Amino acid sequence: MRTIRGRIFTSLIIVMIFSVLTTVFLFNHLIDEMLMDQARNQLRLQMTKAIDIIEGGDLEDLSTEDLELRFRDRMFYADFFVVDASDKIVAAGEDDMVGGKIHVSMSPRDHFFTLDGQKMMYTHQRLNKGLRIIVYTPMDILKQISGRVLRVSLLSIVISFAVIFVVGLWFVWKTTRPLQQLKEAVSKFNPKHRFPGIPQGDTSEIGQLINTFSSMSERIQKQHQQQIEFLQNVSHELRTPLMSIQGYASAVKDQVVTVEHGLNVVTAESQRLIQMVDRLLQLTRMETLQEEWKLTEVDLQDMMEHVHQLIAPAAADRNIQSALNAASLEMAIPAEQIFQVAMNFMQNAVRYASHEIKLSLEEIPGGFRICVDDDGPGVPVQERDSVFDRYYTGQSGITGIGLAICKQIADRLGAGISCTESPLGGARFCFEYGQGGHHA
């Protein structure tokens, strides 16, 4: 059986067969023990009765009809014989036994002897004049009674286990049916199309597995859709500089524009194209490779001042005031990656700000926090968790790569990264780094 249903079904049958056999064996043993104990007690009672009859008269007054044995609702009779010191039978329930000889052990540990090929259970007692009386009953009687009880018990066991078997089959079907539905749904899954075929899971472990698959399929579809949108955005953004290069190259060729002006545009657009490709390669490399990031002892204040100086021309072109608030803080950090985070935050702020941006650095226990504020439109609350996704682009965004790179760096370093509302009215992006969380 290769399927889970077949394995559970086979296991159920094996367990039930083993349980039935074990139950029958133990129950049969228990019945035999109970009947044996009852037979011994009955024989002792009849022995007492037989001695009372003999002591009240003589041996001839005792007969088999006086020795009644009752087992449940059935009546049987014990038999007896009396032997002298030489094991000669002097009196018996059957007259043809008188005069014969038979040896029966008088040990208290012996309870059985054989008579005419049949096994007998007996009890004995000494009488006067060296005589002994033995009261006995055939074991066949006990076997008949135990067989009758066992048949009734087996019938009840079979009915009980039949009910258990049916319930077990229903349970197996109920347990494996969702898995079969999940298997069929997953085999038909296609991230290109919406697929509502995965069943709704309950609170059980299998239900949670189904819900996990459902959630995973939604994430795959979302990732697939985002990838398509990303490729469309990147294609558009790559196409723009390529078209400019092609257009100005043709214009220079046709002497529509001067060679110097055309070369300046081609150079600028080529540089822009190279930067976009480099960022794509960087993001891909960070997601696939686990390269070591060296720690360098740097003054973070100097680093932030450098970032501020580099971003100042772009801010001035858009008439945006930029401010820096940073105290001296020396620490061993992966400087290149953290510098890139600060630059991406600032470039993003310049792109969205209306009049003002602010870069701040503050020390926290065991690390530092870099925050960039702007007075732009901000990020809607429902999009703040998505803004760091690889393919997310805002209204003025380009490829959605910059913040995704920041998120990758933060994850590699075990740092925190967040997007909240800024005191300036726009968005605030923060990167929080602690040396204890470094995993590069």
Short mmCIF file of C-alpha atoms in Angstrom, two decimals:
data_model
loop_
_atom_site.label_atom_id
_atom_site.label_comp_id
_atom_site.label_asym_id
_atom_site.label_seq_id
_atom_site.Cartn_x
_atom_site.Cartn_y
_atom_site.Cartn_z
CA MET A 1 0.00 0.00 0.00
CA ARG A 2 1.63 3.21 -1.16
CA THR A 3 -1.15 5.64 -0.26
CA ILE A 4 -1.72 7.01 3.22
CA ARG A 5 -5.28 5.71 3.11
CA GLY A 6 -4.07 2.20 2.25
CA ARG A 7 -1.43 2.27 4.98
CA ILE A 8 -3.88 3.44 7.63
CA PHE A 9 -6.44 0.86 6.46
CA THR A 10 -3.87 -1.95 6.54
CA SER A 11 -2.63 -0.86 9.97
CA LEU A 12 -6.22 -0.78 11.23
CA ILE A 13 -6.86 -4.34 10.02
CA ILE A 14 -3.62 -5.65 11.53
CA VAL A 15 -4.31 -3.99 14.88
CA MET A 16 -7.89 -5.28 14.94
CA ILE A 17 -6.85 -8.87 14.10
CA PHE A 18 -4.16 -8.78 16.77
CA SER A 19 -6.60 -7.29 19.28
CA VAL A 20 -9.27 -9.91 18.52
CA LEU A 21 -6.84 -12.80 18.85
CA THR A 22 -5.37 -11.41 22.05
CA THR A 23 -8.82 -10.74 23.51
CA VAL A 24 -10.09 -14.23 22.62
CA PHE A 25 -7.02 -15.90 24.09
CA LEU A 26 -7.11 -13.93 27.33
CA PHE A 27 -10.89 -14.20 27.64
CA ASN A 28 -10.81 -17.97 27.07
CA HIS A 29 -8.07 -18.29 29.69
CA LEU A 30 -10.09 -16.17 32.11
CA ILE A 31 -13.26 -18.27 31.57
CA ASP A 32 -11.33 -21.50 32.16
CA GLU A 33 -9.85 -20.15 35.38
CA MET A 34 -13.25 -18.98 36.62
CA LEU A 35 -14.92 -22.32 35.82
CA MET A 36 -12.08 -24.24 37.44
CA ASP A 37 -12.41 -22.20 40.63
CA GLN A 38 -16.17 -22.61 40.58
CA ALA A 39 -15.85 -26.37 40.02
CA ARG A 40 -13.43 -26.74 42.93
CA ASN A 41 -15.77 -24.82 45.22
CA GLN A 42 -18.73 -26.91 44.07
CA LEU A 43 -16.81 -30.15 44.68
CA ARG A 44 -15.82 -28.99 48.18
CA LEU A 45 -19.47 -28.22 48.98
CA GLN A 46 -20.57 -31.62 47.72
CA MET A 47 -17.77 -33.28 49.70
CA THR A 48 -19.13 -31.66 52.87
CA LYS A 49 -22.62 -32.85 51.94
CA ALA A 50 -21.37 -36.39 51.24
CA ILE A 51 -19.58 -36.65 54.61
CA ASP A 52 -22.72 -35.41 56.41
CA ILE A 53 -24.78 -38.14 54.73
CA ILE A 54 -22.22 -40.85 55.56
CA GLU A 55 -21.86 -39.74 59.17
CA GLY A 56 -25.66 -39.68 59.55
CA GLY A 57 -26.01 -43.24 58.20
CA ASP A 58 -23.60 -45.43 56.25
CA LEU A 59 -21.92 -45.61 52.82
CA GLU A 60 -25.00 -47.15 51.16
CA ASP A 61 -27.05 -44.01 51.92
CA LEU A 62 -24.87 -41.86 49.60
CA SER A 63 -25.76 -41.72 45.88
CA THR A 64 -24.75 -39.66 42.87
CA GLU A 65 -28.12 -37.84 42.88
CA ASP A 66 -27.17 -36.31 46.23
CA LEU A 67 -24.13 -34.54 44.76
CA GLU A 68 -25.53 -31.69 42.65
CA LEU A 69 -23.29 -29.35 40.66
CA ARG A 70 -24.70 -26.06 39.42
CA PHE A 71 -22.99 -23.99 36.76
CA ARG A 72 -24.96 -20.87 35.90
CA ASP A 73 -28.41 -22.15 34.80
CA ARG A 74 -27.42 -25.78 34.22
CA MET A 75 -27.56 -28.74 36.59
CA PHE A 76 -24.96 -31.53 36.68
CA TYR A 77 -24.10 -34.27 39.18
CA ALA A 78 -20.77 -35.16 40.70
CA ASP A 79 -19.73 -38.76 41.17
CA PHE A 80 -17.81 -40.43 43.99
CA PHE A 81 -16.09 -43.57 45.19
CA VAL A 82 -14.63 -44.69 48.51
CA VAL A 83 -11.34 -46.61 48.73
CA ASP A 84 -9.68 -48.44 51.61
CA ALA A 85 -6.02 -48.39 52.61
CA SER A 86 -5.13 -50.75 49.73
CA ASP A 87 -6.82 -48.44 47.12
CA LYS A 88 -9.68 -50.94 46.71
CA ILE A 89 -13.02 -49.36 45.90
CA VAL A 90 -15.52 -50.32 48.61
CA ALA A 91 -18.35 -48.00 47.55
CA ALA A 92 -19.08 -45.91 44.43
CA GLY A 93 -21.79 -43.99 42.62
CA GLU A 94 -21.54 -46.63 39.86
CA ASP A 95 -21.94 -50.19 41.14
CA ASP A 96 -19.64 -51.74 38.53
CA MET A 97 -16.69 -49.82 40.02
CA VAL A 98 -17.02 -51.58 43.43
CA GLY A 99 -14.27 -54.13 43.99
CA GLY A 100 -11.86 -52.53 41.55
CA LYS A 101 -8.67 -50.77 42.42
CA ILE A 102 -7.61 -47.23 41.63
CA HIS A 103 -4.86 -45.00 42.94
CA VAL A 104 -5.64 -41.33 43.45
CA SER A 105 -3.01 -39.03 44.91
CA MET A 106 -3.87 -37.48 48.24
CA SER A 107 -1.50 -34.55 47.75
CA PRO A 108 -3.24 -31.18 48.25
CA ARG A 109 -1.54 -29.93 45.03
CA ASP A 110 -3.15 -32.63 42.84
CA HIS A 111 -6.65 -31.90 41.49
CA PHE A 112 -6.92 -34.21 38.48
CA PHE A 113 -6.79 -37.93 37.69
CA THR A 114 -7.67 -40.07 34.67
CA LEU A 115 -10.57 -42.55 34.68
CA ASP A 116 -11.42 -44.63 31.59
CA GLY A 117 -9.38 -42.26 29.44
CA GLN A 118 -11.18 -39.15 30.69
CA LYS A 119 -9.69 -36.36 32.75
CA MET A 120 -11.44 -35.83 36.07
CA MET A 121 -11.29 -32.98 38.58
CA TYR A 122 -11.59 -34.22 42.15
CA THR A 123 -11.40 -33.45 45.83
CA HIS A 124 -10.83 -36.00 48.64
CA GLN A 125 -11.33 -36.48 52.36
CA ARG A 126 -10.26 -39.12 54.90
CA LEU A 127 -12.93 -41.16 56.69
CA ASN A 128 -12.80 -43.50 59.65
CA LYS A 129 -11.22 -46.97 59.47
CA GLY A 130 -8.59 -45.86 56.92
CA LEU A 131 -11.14 -45.09 54.25
CA ARG A 132 -10.94 -42.18 51.78
CA ILE A 133 -13.74 -40.61 49.77
CA ILE A 134 -13.10 -38.99 46.38
CA VAL A 135 -15.76 -36.70 44.82
CA TYR A 136 -15.08 -35.92 41.13
CA THR A 137 -16.58 -34.59 37.92
CA PRO A 138 -15.49 -34.98 34.27
CA MET A 139 -13.62 -32.06 32.72
CA ASP A 140 -15.80 -32.44 29.62
CA ILE A 141 -18.62 -30.77 31.52
CA LEU A 142 -16.48 -27.74 32.17
CA LYS A 143 -15.41 -27.65 28.52
CA GLN A 144 -19.05 -27.66 27.42
CA ILE A 145 -19.86 -24.75 29.71
CA SER A 146 -16.75 -22.77 28.74
CA GLY A 147 -17.46 -23.38 25.04
CA ARG A 148 -20.99 -22.05 25.43
CA VAL A 149 -19.79 -18.94 27.30
CA LEU A 150 -16.97 -18.45 24.82
CA ARG A 151 -19.36 -18.58 21.82
CA VAL A 152 -21.58 -15.91 23.33
CA SER A 153 -18.55 -13.82 24.22
CA LEU A 154 -17.04 -14.22 20.75
CA LEU A 155 -20.29 -13.10 19.17
CA SER A 156 -20.30 -9.94 21.27
CA ILE A 157 -16.60 -9.35 20.48
CA VAL A 158 -17.18 -9.78 16.75
CA ILE A 159 -20.12 -7.35 16.82
CA SER A 160 -18.10 -4.83 18.82
CA PHE A 161 -15.11 -5.02 16.53
CA ALA A 162 -17.36 -4.83 13.46
CA VAL A 163 -18.69 -1.54 14.80
CA ILE A 164 -15.13 -0.39 15.55
CA PHE A 165 -14.07 -1.43 12.04
CA VAL A 166 -16.86 0.57 10.41
CA VAL A 167 -16.07 3.58 12.58
CA GLY A 168 -12.37 3.17 11.75
CA LEU A 169 -13.11 3.05 8.02
CA TRP A 170 -15.19 6.20 8.33
CA PHE A 171 -12.40 7.88 10.30
CA VAL A 172 -9.78 6.87 7.70
CA TRP A 173 -11.96 8.19 4.89
CA LYS A 174 -12.72 11.38 6.80
CA THR A 175 -9.02 11.89 7.57
CA THR A 176 -7.60 11.18 4.13
CA ARG A 177 -10.34 12.76 2.02
CA PRO A 178 -9.04 16.34 2.59
CA LEU A 179 -5.53 15.14 1.67
CA GLN A 180 -6.87 13.63 -1.55
CA GLN A 181 -8.69 16.89 -2.34
CA LEU A 182 -5.52 18.83 -1.59
CA LYS A 183 -3.50 16.54 -3.86
CA GLU A 184 -5.94 17.04 -6.72
CA ALA A 185 -6.01 20.81 -6.16
CA VAL A 186 -2.20 21.12 -6.02
CA SER A 187 -1.81 19.01 -9.18
CA LYS A 188 -4.04 21.49 -11.03
CA PHE A 189 -2.43 24.59 -9.54
CA ASN A 190 -1.15 27.18 -11.99
CA PRO A 191 0.27 30.50 -10.71
CA LYS A 192 -0.83 32.20 -13.93
CA HIS A 193 -4.51 31.85 -13.09
CA ARG A 194 -6.61 32.31 -9.97
CA PHE A 195 -7.42 28.87 -8.64
CA PRO A 196 -10.03 28.56 -5.88
CA GLY A 197 -9.91 24.76 -5.92
CA ILE A 198 -7.94 24.22 -2.68
CA PRO A 199 -10.45 23.21 0.04
CA GLN A 200 -10.92 25.19 3.21
CA GLY A 201 -9.10 23.59 6.14
CA ASP A 202 -10.34 23.23 9.70
CA THR A 203 -8.44 23.58 12.98
CA SER A 204 -6.92 20.08 12.87
CA GLU A 205 -3.31 19.39 11.81
CA ILE A 206 -4.45 18.37 8.31
CA GLY A 207 -6.70 21.43 8.14
CA GLN A 208 -3.77 23.63 9.11
CA LEU A 209 -1.67 21.94 6.40
CA ILE A 210 -4.39 22.69 3.84
CA ASN A 211 -4.58 26.31 4.98
CA THR A 212 -0.78 26.53 4.72
CA PHE A 213 -0.89 25.25 1.13
CA SER A 214 -3.68 27.71 0.36
CA SER A 215 -1.67 30.58 1.82
CA MET A 216 1.43 29.40 -0.05
CA SER A 217 -0.46 29.28 -3.35
CA GLU A 218 -1.68 32.83 -2.79
CA ARG A 219 1.88 33.98 -2.09
CA ILE A 220 3.13 32.19 -5.22
CA GLN A 221 0.44 33.82 -7.33
CA LYS A 222 1.20 37.20 -5.79
CA GLN A 223 4.92 36.71 -6.37
CA HIS A 224 4.25 35.66 -9.96
CA GLN A 225 2.09 38.71 -10.56
CA GLN A 226 4.67 40.99 -8.94
CA GLN A 227 7.39 39.45 -11.06
CA ILE A 228 5.40 40.16 -14.22
CA GLU A 229 4.82 43.75 -13.10
CA PHE A 230 8.49 44.08 -12.20
CA LEU A 231 9.59 42.83 -15.61
CA GLN A 232 7.16 45.23 -17.25
CA ASN A 233 8.49 48.13 -15.16
CA VAL A 234 12.12 47.23 -15.76
CA SER A 235 11.47 46.75 -19.47
CA HIS A 236 9.85 50.17 -19.62
CA GLU A 237 12.65 51.82 -17.63
CA LEU A 238 15.35 50.12 -19.70
CA ARG A 239 13.54 50.99 -22.90
CA THR A 240 13.50 54.72 -22.05
CA PRO A 241 17.29 55.28 -22.00
CA LEU A 242 17.75 52.90 -24.93
CA MET A 243 15.28 54.90 -26.98
CA SER A 244 17.07 58.13 -25.99
CA ILE A 245 20.41 56.65 -27.02
CA GLN A 246 18.96 55.41 -30.29
CA GLY A 247 17.19 58.72 -30.96
CA TYR A 248 20.18 60.94 -30.30
CA ALA A 249 22.49 58.62 -32.20
CA SER A 250 20.19 58.97 -35.21
CA ALA A 251 19.96 62.73 -34.65
CA VAL A 252 23.74 63.07 -34.61
CA LYS A 253 23.94 60.94 -37.73
CA ASP A 254 21.38 63.12 -39.49
CA GLN A 255 23.11 66.27 -38.10
CA VAL A 256 19.90 67.35 -36.40
CA VAL A 257 21.78 68.01 -33.14
CA THR A 258 25.41 68.75 -32.51
CA VAL A 259 27.80 65.89 -31.88
CA GLU A 260 28.73 67.26 -28.48
CA HIS A 261 25.13 67.55 -27.30
CA GLY A 262 24.27 64.13 -28.68
CA LEU A 263 27.27 62.49 -27.01
CA ASN A 264 26.40 64.12 -23.69
CA VAL A 265 22.88 62.67 -23.80
CA VAL A 266 24.10 59.25 -24.93
CA THR A 267 26.70 59.20 -22.14
CA ALA A 268 24.18 60.24 -19.48
CA GLU A 269 21.58 57.70 -20.61
CA SER A 270 24.22 54.97 -20.87
CA GLN A 271 25.33 55.70 -17.31
CA ARG A 272 21.72 55.57 -16.14
CA LEU A 273 21.28 52.25 -17.94
CA ILE A 274 24.44 50.83 -16.36
CA GLN A 275 23.30 51.90 -12.89
CA MET A 276 19.92 50.21 -13.32
CA VAL A 277 21.53 46.97 -14.51
CA ASP A 278 24.07 47.09 -11.67
CA ARG A 279 21.28 47.43 -9.08
CA LEU A 280 19.41 44.51 -10.62
CA LEU A 281 22.55 42.37 -10.50
CA GLN A 282 23.23 43.47 -6.93
CA LEU A 283 19.74 42.54 -5.75
CA THR A 284 19.94 39.17 -7.49
CA ARG A 285 23.39 38.47 -6.03
CA MET A 286 22.22 39.35 -2.50
CA GLU A 287 19.26 36.97 -2.80
CA THR A 288 21.30 34.06 -4.12
CA LEU A 289 24.80 34.37 -2.66
CA GLN A 290 25.93 34.42 0.97
CA GLU A 291 29.10 36.46 0.61
CA GLU A 292 30.96 37.73 3.64
CA TRP A 293 30.60 41.42 4.49
CA LYS A 294 33.73 42.76 6.15
CA LEU A 295 33.42 44.84 9.29
CA THR A 296 35.20 48.20 9.17
CA GLU A 297 35.79 50.62 12.03
CA VAL A 298 34.21 53.88 10.83
CA ASP A 299 32.85 57.12 12.22
CA LEU A 300 29.17 57.05 11.30
CA GLN A 301 28.96 60.84 11.50
CA ASP A 302 31.51 61.13 8.68
CA MET A 303 29.58 58.55 6.67
CA MET A 304 26.29 60.45 7.07
CA GLU A 305 27.98 63.72 6.10
CA HIS A 306 29.29 62.04 2.96
CA VAL A 307 25.80 60.77 2.11
CA HIS A 308 24.38 64.22 2.72
CA GLN A 309 26.96 65.85 0.43
CA LEU A 310 26.35 63.33 -2.36
CA ILE A 311 22.60 63.83 -2.28
CA ALA A 312 22.77 67.64 -2.04
CA PRO A 313 22.97 68.32 -5.84
CA ALA A 314 19.90 66.18 -6.56
CA ALA A 315 18.02 67.89 -3.74
CA ALA A 316 19.05 71.34 -5.02
CA ASP A 317 17.81 70.50 -8.51
CA ARG A 318 14.33 70.00 -7.02
CA ASN A 319 14.59 73.00 -4.66
CA ILE A 320 14.50 70.71 -1.61
CA GLN A 321 16.14 71.73 1.65
CA SER A 322 18.18 68.93 3.24
CA ALA A 323 19.29 68.77 6.87
CA LEU A 324 21.65 66.48 8.80
CA ASN A 325 21.53 65.65 12.51
CA ALA A 326 24.32 63.25 13.51
CA ALA A 327 26.68 62.95 16.45
CA SER A 328 30.09 61.29 16.32
CA LEU A 329 29.78 57.50 16.71
CA GLU A 330 32.58 55.05 15.94
CA MET A 331 31.70 51.39 15.44
CA ALA A 332 32.81 48.30 13.49
CA ILE A 333 30.14 47.81 10.82
CA PRO A 334 29.70 46.52 7.23
CA ALA A 335 30.25 50.08 6.03
CA GLU A 336 29.55 49.62 2.31
CA GLN A 337 26.13 48.06 2.89
CA ILE A 338 25.01 50.57 5.53
CA PHE A 339 26.21 53.44 3.33
CA GLN A 340 24.06 52.03 0.55
CA VAL A 341 21.02 51.89 2.85
CA ALA A 342 21.44 55.55 3.79
CA MET A 343 21.89 56.56 0.13
CA ASN A 344 18.79 54.65 -0.98
CA PHE A 345 16.74 56.22 1.82
CA MET A 346 17.91 59.70 0.82
CA GLN A 347 17.35 59.16 -2.91
CA ASN A 348 13.88 57.89 -2.17
CA ALA A 349 13.19 60.94 0.04
CA VAL A 350 14.40 63.39 -2.64
CA ARG A 351 12.13 61.72 -5.17
CA TYR A 352 9.00 62.16 -3.05
CA ALA A 353 9.68 65.25 -0.89
CA SER A 354 7.91 68.54 -1.49
CA HIS A 355 10.30 70.99 0.17
CA GLU A 356 12.31 69.32 2.93
CA ILE A 357 14.17 66.14 3.87
CA LYS A 358 16.15 65.27 6.99
CA LEU A 359 18.85 62.64 7.70
CA SER A 360 19.42 61.73 11.34
CA LEU A 361 21.73 59.37 13.19
CA GLU A 362 21.25 58.44 16.84
CA GLU A 363 22.95 55.97 19.13
CA ILE A 364 20.91 53.19 20.72
CA PRO A 365 22.01 50.47 23.17
CA GLY A 366 24.47 48.25 21.31
CA GLY A 367 24.04 50.00 17.98
CA PHE A 368 22.54 52.92 16.11
CA ARG A 369 19.47 54.07 14.19
CA ILE A 370 19.46 55.89 10.83
CA CYS A 371 16.24 57.70 9.89
CA VAL A 372 15.31 59.73 6.83
CA ASP A 373 12.23 62.00 6.90
CA ASP A 374 10.49 63.88 4.11
CA ASP A 375 7.46 66.15 3.78
CA GLY A 376 5.98 64.38 0.78
CA PRO A 377 2.66 62.55 0.47
CA GLY A 378 3.88 59.70 2.70
CA VAL A 379 3.08 56.01 2.38
CA PRO A 380 -0.50 54.76 3.02
CA VAL A 381 -0.78 52.60 6.12
CA GLN A 382 -1.98 49.58 4.13
CA GLU A 383 1.12 49.75 1.90
CA ARG A 384 3.80 50.19 4.56
CA ASP A 385 4.42 46.44 4.84
CA SER A 386 4.71 46.13 1.05
CA VAL A 387 6.96 49.10 0.37
CA PHE A 388 10.10 46.96 0.82
CA ASP A 389 8.89 44.23 -1.55
CA ARG A 390 11.15 43.55 -4.48
CA TYR A 391 8.62 44.64 -7.11
CA TYR A 392 6.85 47.44 -5.27
CA THR A 393 6.89 50.87 -6.90
CA GLY A 394 5.19 54.03 -5.71
CA GLN A 395 3.70 56.74 -7.88
CA SER A 396 7.12 58.29 -8.54
CA GLY A 397 9.11 55.08 -8.23
CA ILE A 398 11.20 53.58 -10.95
CA THR A 399 11.91 49.87 -10.58
CA GLY A 400 11.15 49.13 -6.94
CA ILE A 401 14.72 47.90 -6.40
CA GLY A 402 16.26 50.44 -4.02
CA LEU A 403 14.14 49.72 -0.95
CA ALA A 404 14.18 46.00 -1.74
CA ILE A 405 17.99 46.10 -1.56
CA CYS A 406 17.70 47.87 1.82
CA LYS A 407 15.41 45.11 3.07
CA GLN A 408 17.82 42.42 1.88
CA ILE A 409 20.70 44.14 3.69
CA ALA A 410 18.66 44.48 6.88
CA ASP A 411 17.66 40.80 6.77
CA ARG A 412 21.27 39.69 6.24
CA LEU A 413 22.46 41.83 9.14
CA GLY A 414 19.60 40.90 11.45
CA ALA A 415 18.71 44.60 11.57
CA GLY A 416 15.34 46.28 11.73
CA ILE A 417 13.86 48.32 8.88
CA SER A 418 10.58 50.21 8.95
CA CYS A 419 8.35 52.71 7.21
CA THR A 420 6.21 55.01 9.35
CA GLU A 421 4.73 58.50 9.33
CA SER A 422 7.25 61.35 9.54
CA PRO A 423 7.03 64.36 11.88
CA LEU A 424 7.52 66.40 8.70
CA GLY A 425 4.23 65.05 7.38
CA GLY A 426 5.54 62.56 4.82
CA ALA A 427 7.28 59.23 5.23
CA ARG A 428 9.98 58.15 7.67
CA PHE A 429 12.32 55.28 6.79
CA CYS A 430 14.45 53.88 9.61
CA PHE A 431 17.26 51.33 9.76
CA GLU A 432 18.11 50.03 13.24
CA TYR A 433 21.35 48.08 13.66
CA GLY A 434 22.66 46.31 16.73
CA GLN A 435 25.99 44.50 16.82
CA GLY A 436 24.37 41.53 18.60
CA GLY A 437 22.15 40.92 15.58
CA HIS A 438 24.93 40.89 12.97
CA HIS A 439 24.77 37.80 10.72
CA ALA A 440 26.81 38.83 7.68
#
